Tab-separated table of C-alpha atoms in Angstrom:
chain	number	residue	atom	x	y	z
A	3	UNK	CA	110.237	35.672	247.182
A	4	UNK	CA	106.590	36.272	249.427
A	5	UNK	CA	104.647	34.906	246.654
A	6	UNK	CA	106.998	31.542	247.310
A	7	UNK	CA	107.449	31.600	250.762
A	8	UNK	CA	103.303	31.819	250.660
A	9	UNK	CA	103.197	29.100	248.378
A	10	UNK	CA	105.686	26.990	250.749
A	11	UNK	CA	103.317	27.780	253.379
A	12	UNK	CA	100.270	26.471	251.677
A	13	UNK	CA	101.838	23.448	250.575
A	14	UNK	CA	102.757	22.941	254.157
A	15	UNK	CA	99.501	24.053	254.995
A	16	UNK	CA	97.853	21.389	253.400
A	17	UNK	CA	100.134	18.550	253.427
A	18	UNK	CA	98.957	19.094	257.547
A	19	UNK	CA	95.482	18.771	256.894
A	20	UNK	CA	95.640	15.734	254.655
A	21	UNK	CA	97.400	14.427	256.893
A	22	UNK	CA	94.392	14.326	259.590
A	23	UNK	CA	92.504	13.673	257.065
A	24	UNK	CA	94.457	10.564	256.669
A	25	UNK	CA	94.772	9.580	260.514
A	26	UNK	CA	90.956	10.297	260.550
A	27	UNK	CA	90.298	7.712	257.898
A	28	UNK	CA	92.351	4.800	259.805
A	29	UNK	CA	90.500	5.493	262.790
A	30	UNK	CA	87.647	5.107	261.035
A	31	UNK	CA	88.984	1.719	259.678
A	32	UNK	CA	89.895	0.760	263.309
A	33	UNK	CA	86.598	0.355	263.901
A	34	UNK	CA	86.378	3.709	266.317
A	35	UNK	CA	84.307	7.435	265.670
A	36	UNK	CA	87.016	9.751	264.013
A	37	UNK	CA	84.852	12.889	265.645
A	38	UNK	CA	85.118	10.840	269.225
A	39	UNK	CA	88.693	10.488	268.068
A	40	UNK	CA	88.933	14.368	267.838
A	41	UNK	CA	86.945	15.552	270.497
A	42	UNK	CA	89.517	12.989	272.559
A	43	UNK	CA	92.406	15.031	270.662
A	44	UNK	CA	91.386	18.242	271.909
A	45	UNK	CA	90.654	17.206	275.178
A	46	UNK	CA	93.919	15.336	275.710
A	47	UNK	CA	95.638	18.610	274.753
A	48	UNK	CA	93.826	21.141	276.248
A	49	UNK	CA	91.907	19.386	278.951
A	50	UNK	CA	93.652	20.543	282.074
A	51	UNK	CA	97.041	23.281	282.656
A	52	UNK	CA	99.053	20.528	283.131
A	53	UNK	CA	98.078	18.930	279.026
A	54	UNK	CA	99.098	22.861	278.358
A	55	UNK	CA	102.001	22.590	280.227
A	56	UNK	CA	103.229	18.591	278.677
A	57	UNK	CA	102.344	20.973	275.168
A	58	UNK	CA	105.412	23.183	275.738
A	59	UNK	CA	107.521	20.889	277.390
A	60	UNK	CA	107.631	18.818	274.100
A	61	UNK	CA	107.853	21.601	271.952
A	62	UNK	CA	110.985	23.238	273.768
A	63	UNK	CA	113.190	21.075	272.933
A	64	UNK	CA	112.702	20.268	269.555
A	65	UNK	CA	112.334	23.445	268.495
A	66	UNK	CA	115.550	24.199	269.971
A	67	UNK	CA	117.425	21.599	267.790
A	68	UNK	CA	115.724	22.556	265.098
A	69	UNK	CA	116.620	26.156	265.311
A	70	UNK	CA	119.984	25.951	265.896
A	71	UNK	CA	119.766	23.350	262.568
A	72	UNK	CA	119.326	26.111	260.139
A	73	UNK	CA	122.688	27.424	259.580
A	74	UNK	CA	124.125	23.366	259.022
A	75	UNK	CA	121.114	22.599	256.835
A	76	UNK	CA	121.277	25.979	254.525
A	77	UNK	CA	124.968	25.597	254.195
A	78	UNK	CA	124.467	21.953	252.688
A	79	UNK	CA	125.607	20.062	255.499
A	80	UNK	CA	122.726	17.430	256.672
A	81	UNK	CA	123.792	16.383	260.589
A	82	UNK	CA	121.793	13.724	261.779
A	83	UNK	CA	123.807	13.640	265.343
A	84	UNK	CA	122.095	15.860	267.570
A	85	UNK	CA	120.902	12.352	269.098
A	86	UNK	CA	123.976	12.194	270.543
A	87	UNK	CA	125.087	15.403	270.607
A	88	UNK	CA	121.553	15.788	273.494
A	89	UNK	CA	122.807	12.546	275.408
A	90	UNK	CA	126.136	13.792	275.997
A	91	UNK	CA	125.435	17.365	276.515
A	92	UNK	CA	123.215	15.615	279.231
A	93	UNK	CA	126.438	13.670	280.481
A	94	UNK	CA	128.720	16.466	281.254
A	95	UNK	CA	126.324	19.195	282.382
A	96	UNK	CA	125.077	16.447	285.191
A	97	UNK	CA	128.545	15.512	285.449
A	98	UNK	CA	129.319	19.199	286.143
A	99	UNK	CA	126.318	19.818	288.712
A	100	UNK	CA	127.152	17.156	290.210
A	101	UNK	CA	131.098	17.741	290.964
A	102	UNK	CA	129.896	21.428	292.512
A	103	UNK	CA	128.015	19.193	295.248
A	104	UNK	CA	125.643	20.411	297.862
A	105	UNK	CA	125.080	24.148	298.937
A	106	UNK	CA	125.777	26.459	295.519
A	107	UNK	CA	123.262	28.910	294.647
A	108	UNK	CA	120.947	27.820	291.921
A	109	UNK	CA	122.518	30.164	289.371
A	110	UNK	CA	126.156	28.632	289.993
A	111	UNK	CA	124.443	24.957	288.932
A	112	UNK	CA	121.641	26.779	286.352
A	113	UNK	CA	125.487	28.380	284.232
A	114	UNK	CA	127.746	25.216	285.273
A	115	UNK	CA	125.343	23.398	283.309
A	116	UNK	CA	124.138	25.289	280.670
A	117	UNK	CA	127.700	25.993	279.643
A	118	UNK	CA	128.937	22.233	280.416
A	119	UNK	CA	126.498	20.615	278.100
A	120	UNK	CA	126.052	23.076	275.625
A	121	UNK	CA	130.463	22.405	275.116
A	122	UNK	CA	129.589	18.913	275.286
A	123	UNK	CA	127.514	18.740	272.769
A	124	UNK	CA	130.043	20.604	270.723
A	125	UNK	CA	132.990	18.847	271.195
A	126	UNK	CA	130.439	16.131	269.734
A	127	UNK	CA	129.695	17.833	266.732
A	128	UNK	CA	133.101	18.967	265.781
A	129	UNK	CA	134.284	15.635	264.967
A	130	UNK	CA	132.513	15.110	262.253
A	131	UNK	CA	133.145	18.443	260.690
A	132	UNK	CA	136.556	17.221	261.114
A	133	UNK	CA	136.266	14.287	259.157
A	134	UNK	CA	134.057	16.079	256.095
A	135	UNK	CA	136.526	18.633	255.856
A	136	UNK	CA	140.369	16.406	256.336
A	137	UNK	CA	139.186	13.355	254.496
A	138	UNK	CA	135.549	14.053	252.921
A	139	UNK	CA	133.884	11.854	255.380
A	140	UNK	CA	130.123	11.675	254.713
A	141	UNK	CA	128.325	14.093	257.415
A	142	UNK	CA	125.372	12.108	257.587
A	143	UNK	CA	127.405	8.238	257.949
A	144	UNK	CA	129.646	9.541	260.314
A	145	UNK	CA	127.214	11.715	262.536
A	146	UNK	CA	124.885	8.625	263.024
A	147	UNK	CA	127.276	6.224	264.206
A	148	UNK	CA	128.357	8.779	266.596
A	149	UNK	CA	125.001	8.742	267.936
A	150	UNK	CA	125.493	5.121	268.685
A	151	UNK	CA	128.711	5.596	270.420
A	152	UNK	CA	127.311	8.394	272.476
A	153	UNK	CA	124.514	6.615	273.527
A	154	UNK	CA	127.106	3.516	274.685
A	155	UNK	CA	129.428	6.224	276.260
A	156	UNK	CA	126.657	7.454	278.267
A	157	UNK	CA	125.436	3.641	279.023
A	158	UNK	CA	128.560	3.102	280.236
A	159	UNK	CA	129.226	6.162	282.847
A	160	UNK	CA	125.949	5.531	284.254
A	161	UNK	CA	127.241	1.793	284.960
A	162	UNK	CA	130.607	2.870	286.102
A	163	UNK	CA	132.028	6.455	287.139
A	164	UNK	CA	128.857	8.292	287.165
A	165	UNK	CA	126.240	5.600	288.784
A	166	UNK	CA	124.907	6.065	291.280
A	167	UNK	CA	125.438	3.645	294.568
A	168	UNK	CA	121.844	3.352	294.947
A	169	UNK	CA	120.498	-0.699	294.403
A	170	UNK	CA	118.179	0.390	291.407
A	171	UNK	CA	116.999	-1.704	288.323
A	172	UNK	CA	118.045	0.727	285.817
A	173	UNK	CA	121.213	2.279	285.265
A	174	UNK	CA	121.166	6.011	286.634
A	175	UNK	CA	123.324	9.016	288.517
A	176	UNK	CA	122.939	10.170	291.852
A	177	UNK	CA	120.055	12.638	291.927
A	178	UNK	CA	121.027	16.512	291.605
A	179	UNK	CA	120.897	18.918	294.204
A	180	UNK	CA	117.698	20.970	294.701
A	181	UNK	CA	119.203	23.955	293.502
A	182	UNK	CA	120.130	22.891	290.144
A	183	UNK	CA	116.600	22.266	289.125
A	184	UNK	CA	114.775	24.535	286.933
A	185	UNK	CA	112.320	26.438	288.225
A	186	UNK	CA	108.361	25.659	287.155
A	187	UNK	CA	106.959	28.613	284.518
A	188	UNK	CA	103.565	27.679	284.856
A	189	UNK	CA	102.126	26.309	288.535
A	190	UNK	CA	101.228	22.518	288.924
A	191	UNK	CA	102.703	21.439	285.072
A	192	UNK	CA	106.690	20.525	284.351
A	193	UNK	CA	107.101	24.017	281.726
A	194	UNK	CA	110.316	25.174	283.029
A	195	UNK	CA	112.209	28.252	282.404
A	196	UNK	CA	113.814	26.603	279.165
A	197	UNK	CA	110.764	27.533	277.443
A	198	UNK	CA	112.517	31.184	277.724
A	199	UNK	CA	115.735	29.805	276.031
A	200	UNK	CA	113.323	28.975	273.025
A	201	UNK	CA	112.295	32.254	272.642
A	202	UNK	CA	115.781	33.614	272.766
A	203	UNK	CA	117.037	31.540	270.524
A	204	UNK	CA	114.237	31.952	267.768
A	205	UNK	CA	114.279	35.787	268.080
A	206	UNK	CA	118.198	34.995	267.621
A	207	UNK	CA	117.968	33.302	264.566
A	208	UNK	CA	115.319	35.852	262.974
A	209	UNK	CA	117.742	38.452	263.320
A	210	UNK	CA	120.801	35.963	262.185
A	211	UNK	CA	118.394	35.853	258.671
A	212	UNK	CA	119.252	39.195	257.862
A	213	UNK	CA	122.538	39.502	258.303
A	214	UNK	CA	126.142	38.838	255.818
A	215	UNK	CA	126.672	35.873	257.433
A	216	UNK	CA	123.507	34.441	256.767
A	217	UNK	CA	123.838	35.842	252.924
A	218	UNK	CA	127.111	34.201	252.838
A	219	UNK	CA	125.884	30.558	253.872
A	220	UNK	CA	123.497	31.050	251.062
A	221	UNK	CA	125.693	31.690	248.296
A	222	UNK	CA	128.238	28.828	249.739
A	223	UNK	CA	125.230	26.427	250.246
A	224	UNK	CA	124.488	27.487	246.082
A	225	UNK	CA	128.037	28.094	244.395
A	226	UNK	CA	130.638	27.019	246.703
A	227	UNK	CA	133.613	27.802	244.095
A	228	UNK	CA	132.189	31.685	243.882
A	229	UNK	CA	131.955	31.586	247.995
A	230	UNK	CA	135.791	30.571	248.063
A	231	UNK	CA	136.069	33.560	245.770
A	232	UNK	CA	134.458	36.049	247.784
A	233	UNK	CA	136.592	34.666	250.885
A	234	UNK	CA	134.211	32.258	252.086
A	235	UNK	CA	136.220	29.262	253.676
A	236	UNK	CA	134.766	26.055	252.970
A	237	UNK	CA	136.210	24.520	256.212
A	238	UNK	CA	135.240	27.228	258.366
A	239	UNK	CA	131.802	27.219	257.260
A	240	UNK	CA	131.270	23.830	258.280
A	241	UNK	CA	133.152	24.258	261.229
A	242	UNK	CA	131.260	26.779	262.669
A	243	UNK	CA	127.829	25.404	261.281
A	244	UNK	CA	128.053	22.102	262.519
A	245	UNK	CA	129.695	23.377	265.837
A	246	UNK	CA	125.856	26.459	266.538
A	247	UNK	CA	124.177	22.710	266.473
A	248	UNK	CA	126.269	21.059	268.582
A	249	UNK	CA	126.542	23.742	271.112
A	250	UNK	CA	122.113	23.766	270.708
A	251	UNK	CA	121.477	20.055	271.237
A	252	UNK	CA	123.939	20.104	273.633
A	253	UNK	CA	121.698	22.807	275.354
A	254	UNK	CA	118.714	20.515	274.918
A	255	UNK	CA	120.716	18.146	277.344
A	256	UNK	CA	121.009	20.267	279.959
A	257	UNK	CA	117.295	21.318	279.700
A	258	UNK	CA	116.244	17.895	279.743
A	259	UNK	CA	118.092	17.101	282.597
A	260	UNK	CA	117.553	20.020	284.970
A	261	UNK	CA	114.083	20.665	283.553
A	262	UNK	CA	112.228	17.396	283.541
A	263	UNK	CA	114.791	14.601	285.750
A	264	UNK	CA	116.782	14.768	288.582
A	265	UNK	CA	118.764	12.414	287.125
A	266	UNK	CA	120.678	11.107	284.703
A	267	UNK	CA	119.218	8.230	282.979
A	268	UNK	CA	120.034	6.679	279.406
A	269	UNK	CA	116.809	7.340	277.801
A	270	UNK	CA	117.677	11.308	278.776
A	271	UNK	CA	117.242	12.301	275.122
A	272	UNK	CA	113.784	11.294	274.709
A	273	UNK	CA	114.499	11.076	270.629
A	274	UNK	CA	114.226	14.975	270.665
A	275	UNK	CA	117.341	15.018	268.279
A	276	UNK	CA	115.357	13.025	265.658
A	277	UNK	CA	112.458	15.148	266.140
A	278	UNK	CA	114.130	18.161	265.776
A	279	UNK	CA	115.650	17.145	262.273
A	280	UNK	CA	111.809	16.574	261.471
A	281	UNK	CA	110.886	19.802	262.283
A	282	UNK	CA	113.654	21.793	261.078
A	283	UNK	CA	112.699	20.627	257.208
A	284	UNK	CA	108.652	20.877	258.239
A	285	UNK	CA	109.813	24.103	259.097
A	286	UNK	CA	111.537	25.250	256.134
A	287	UNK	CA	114.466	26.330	257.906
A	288	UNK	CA	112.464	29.468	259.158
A	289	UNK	CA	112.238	30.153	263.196
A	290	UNK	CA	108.528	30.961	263.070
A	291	UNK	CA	107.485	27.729	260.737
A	292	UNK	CA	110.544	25.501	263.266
A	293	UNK	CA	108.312	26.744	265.909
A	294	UNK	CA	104.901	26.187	264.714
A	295	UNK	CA	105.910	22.967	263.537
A	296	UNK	CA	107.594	21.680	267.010
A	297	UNK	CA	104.128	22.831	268.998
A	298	UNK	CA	102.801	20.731	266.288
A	299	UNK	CA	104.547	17.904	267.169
A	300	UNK	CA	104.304	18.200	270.333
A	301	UNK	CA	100.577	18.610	270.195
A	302	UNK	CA	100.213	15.311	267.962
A	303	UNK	CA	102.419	13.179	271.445
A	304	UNK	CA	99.798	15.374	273.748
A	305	UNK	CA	96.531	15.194	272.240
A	306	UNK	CA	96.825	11.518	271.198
A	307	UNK	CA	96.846	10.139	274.428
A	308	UNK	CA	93.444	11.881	274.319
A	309	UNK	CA	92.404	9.857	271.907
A	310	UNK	CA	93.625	6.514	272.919
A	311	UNK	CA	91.681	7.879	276.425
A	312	UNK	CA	88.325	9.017	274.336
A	313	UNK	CA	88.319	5.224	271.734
A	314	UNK	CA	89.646	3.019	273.695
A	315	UNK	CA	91.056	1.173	270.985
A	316	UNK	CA	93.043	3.634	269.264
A	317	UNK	CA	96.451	3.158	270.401
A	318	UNK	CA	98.384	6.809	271.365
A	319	UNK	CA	100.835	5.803	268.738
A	320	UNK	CA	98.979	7.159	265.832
A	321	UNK	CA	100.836	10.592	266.667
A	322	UNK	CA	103.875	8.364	264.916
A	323	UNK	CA	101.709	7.598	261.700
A	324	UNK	CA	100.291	11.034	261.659
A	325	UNK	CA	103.986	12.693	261.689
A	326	UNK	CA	105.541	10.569	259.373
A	327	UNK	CA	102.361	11.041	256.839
A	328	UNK	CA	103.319	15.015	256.959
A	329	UNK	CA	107.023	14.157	256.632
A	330	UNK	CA	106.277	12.170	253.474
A	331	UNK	CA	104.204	15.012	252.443
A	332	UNK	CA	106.485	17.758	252.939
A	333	UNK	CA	109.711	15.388	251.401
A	334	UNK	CA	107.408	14.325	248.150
A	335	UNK	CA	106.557	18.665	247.729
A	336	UNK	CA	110.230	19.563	248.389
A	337	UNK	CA	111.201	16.765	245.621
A	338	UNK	CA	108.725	17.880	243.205
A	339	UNK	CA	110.077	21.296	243.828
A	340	UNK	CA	113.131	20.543	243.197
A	341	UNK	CA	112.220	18.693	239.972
A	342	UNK	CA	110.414	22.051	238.841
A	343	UNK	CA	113.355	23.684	239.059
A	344	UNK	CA	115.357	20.914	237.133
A	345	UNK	CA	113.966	21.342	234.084
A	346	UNK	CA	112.707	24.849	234.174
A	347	UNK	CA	114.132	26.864	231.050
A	348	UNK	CA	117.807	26.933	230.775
A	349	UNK	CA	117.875	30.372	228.542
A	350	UNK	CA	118.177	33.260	231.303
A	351	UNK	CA	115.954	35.900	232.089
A	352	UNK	CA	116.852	38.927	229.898
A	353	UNK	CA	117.905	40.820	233.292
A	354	UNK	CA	119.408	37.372	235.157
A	355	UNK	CA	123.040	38.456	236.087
A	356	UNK	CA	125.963	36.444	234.057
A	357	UNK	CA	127.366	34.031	236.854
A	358	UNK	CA	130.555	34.326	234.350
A	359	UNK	CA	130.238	37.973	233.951
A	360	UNK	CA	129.822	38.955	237.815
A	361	UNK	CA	132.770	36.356	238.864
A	362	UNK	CA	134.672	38.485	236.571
A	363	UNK	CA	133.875	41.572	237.263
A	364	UNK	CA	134.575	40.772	241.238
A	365	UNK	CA	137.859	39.220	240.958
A	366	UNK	CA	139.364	37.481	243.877
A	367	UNK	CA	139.796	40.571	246.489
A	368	UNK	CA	137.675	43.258	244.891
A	369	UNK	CA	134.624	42.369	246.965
A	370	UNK	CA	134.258	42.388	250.310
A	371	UNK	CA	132.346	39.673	252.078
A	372	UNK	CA	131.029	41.699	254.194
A	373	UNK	CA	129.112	43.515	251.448
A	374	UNK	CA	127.846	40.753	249.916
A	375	UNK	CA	124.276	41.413	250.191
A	376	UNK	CA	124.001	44.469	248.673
A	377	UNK	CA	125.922	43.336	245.301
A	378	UNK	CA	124.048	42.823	242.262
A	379	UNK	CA	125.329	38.651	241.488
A	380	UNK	CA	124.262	37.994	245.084
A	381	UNK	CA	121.275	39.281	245.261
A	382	UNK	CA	119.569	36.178	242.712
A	383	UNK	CA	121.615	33.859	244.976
A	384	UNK	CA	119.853	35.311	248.436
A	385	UNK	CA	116.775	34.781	246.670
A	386	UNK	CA	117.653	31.361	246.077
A	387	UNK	CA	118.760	30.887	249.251
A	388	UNK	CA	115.621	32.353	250.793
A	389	UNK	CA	113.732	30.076	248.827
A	390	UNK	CA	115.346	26.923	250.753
């Protein structure tokens, strides 16, 4: 399982670098110095505190949609709404901080909310879940037309119960209250005290790795008819999957609202729930590679205004081409993986355990969930699992 996970990291490794590579050669084509073009990079990112500061203030929230991604994405189910799961987390914790008014302490607005759009962007999530599990509704059809009707809900309250009575151009809310703001982390930059909640939530999710629950997600995620078998529900698995990313991007809304605006606007999400899907599969599903991979991102956004600064011809949205080069990268290694594994030898390994033999052996109550991990059939399946 190390020598794979090393491998994974290589590949990832160097699908990275050839991807510079790449963006080095079309600035080269452009008719600009790639070394001007990367002496601009490094400048635009770590020129000043406040490029440091822009560095984690992309990263934070990405990473936090991508983290809270894993346990959806290793159970089999691919959400593609935290788009709109962040714009209406956004809604109803402003909503909320809003409705307490003028003269709370900060905490009162900092937990009004945290907790308002973090259930926001559950209540989001759960609907879908809903549909997969009633009627077998396609997770990733019905997830991405409820980013559209998200983004139209929150269009509409900024027009109409939530807009402001301001005479502005663009639709908005009524600026928060002082208090609800999130404090600066770093002096003279916009890093705010969500880049904590990161942290939290990664160290979260390494521990979540090692535990049953985890173990179980893998062997649903692998053999779904032994998982009902051991007492894994296939409804509550998705339920509760799909509902740890909706209550994270919902999160994300609330941090982007207290953190960065004080107010609500409609371009609130920023396309952080896109981004984080990116970086969740960069990632391979692991909290350190999630958040490596969302400073990386947020390093390409950064450092590429450096460049456009340093050519003067090289527009800043070659951090675009340069992501979706390693996203092609990292889908073409996964596929070829995957083909690998297709038509590796179908005779077992002399000591492979017999799926038929273990299933057997278990029965339908003998084994306890619970247990799982230390039982000889699930052990090859948590390596599999592992291995996602």
């Amino acid at each position: 399982m190390r020598l794979q996970a090393l491998r994974s990291a290589a590949i990832t490794a160097a699908v990275v670098l050839a991807s510079f590579v790449a963006a080095g050669l079309l600035i080269m084509v452009s008719g600009a110095n790639p070394l001007v073009g990367l002496q601009g990079f490094v400048s635009g990112l770590f020129g000043s505190p406040y490029r440091i500061g822009e560095l984690l203030v992309g990263a934070v929230p990405i990473g936090i949609v991508a983290l809270t991604l894993i346990p959806a994405l290793r159970a089999g189910v691919f959400s593609v709404g935290a788009e709109g799961q962040v714009a209406i987390g956004a809604l109803t914790s402003g909503a909320v901080m809003l409705a307490i008014g003028d003269g709370a302490p900060a905490p009162v607005y900092w937990l009004g909310g945290a907790v308002a759009g973090a259930l926001g962007g559950a209540v989001v999530s759960l609907l879908p879940a809903f549909l997969l599990v009633r009627w077998g509704v396609n997770e990733i059809l019905s997830t991405l037309l409820l980013n559209y009707i998200a983004a139209g809900f929150l269009a509409f309250s900024l027009r109409t119960w939530l807009g402001t009575d301001e005479a502005v151009a663009t639709p908005q809310s009524d600026p928060l209250p002082d208090a609800a703001k999130l404090p600066s982390l770093i002096p003279h930059t916009r890093a705010h005290l969500g880049i904590l909640a990161m942290i939290v939530i990664a160290a979260a999710f390494v521990w979540w790795r090692r535990t049953a629950a985890a173990t179980r997600i893998a062997v649903f995620a692998e053999r779904p008819r032994f998982a009902e078998r051991l007492g894994v529900s296939r409804a509550g698995t998705i339920y509760r999957t799909m509902l740890v990313s909706g209550l994270g991007a919902g999160l994300v809304g609330y941090l982007q609202l207290a953190g960065l605006n004080s107010r609500i606007y409609t371009s609130v999400t920023g396309g952080v729930g896109f981004s984080g899907i990116a970086v969740a599969l960069l990632g391979q599903l692991v909290p350190a590679g999630i958040v490596l991979s969302a400073v990386l991102f947020s390093a390409l956004t950064v450092g590429a205004a450096g460049i456009q600064s340093a050519t003067g011809s090289i527009p800043s949205s070659i951090a675009d081409v340069i992501k979706a080069v390693i996203l092609l990268g990292i889908a073409g290694a996964m596929g070829a993986a995957a083909r690998r594994q297709t038509i590796a030898p179908r005779t077992p390994a002399p000591d492979a355990p017999d799926p038929a033999g273990d299933e057997r052996a278990t029965g339908d109550s003998a084994v306890d969930p619970a247990h799982v991990p230390e039982g000889r059939s699930t052990r090859t399946v948590d390596d599999q699992g592992a291995a996602r």
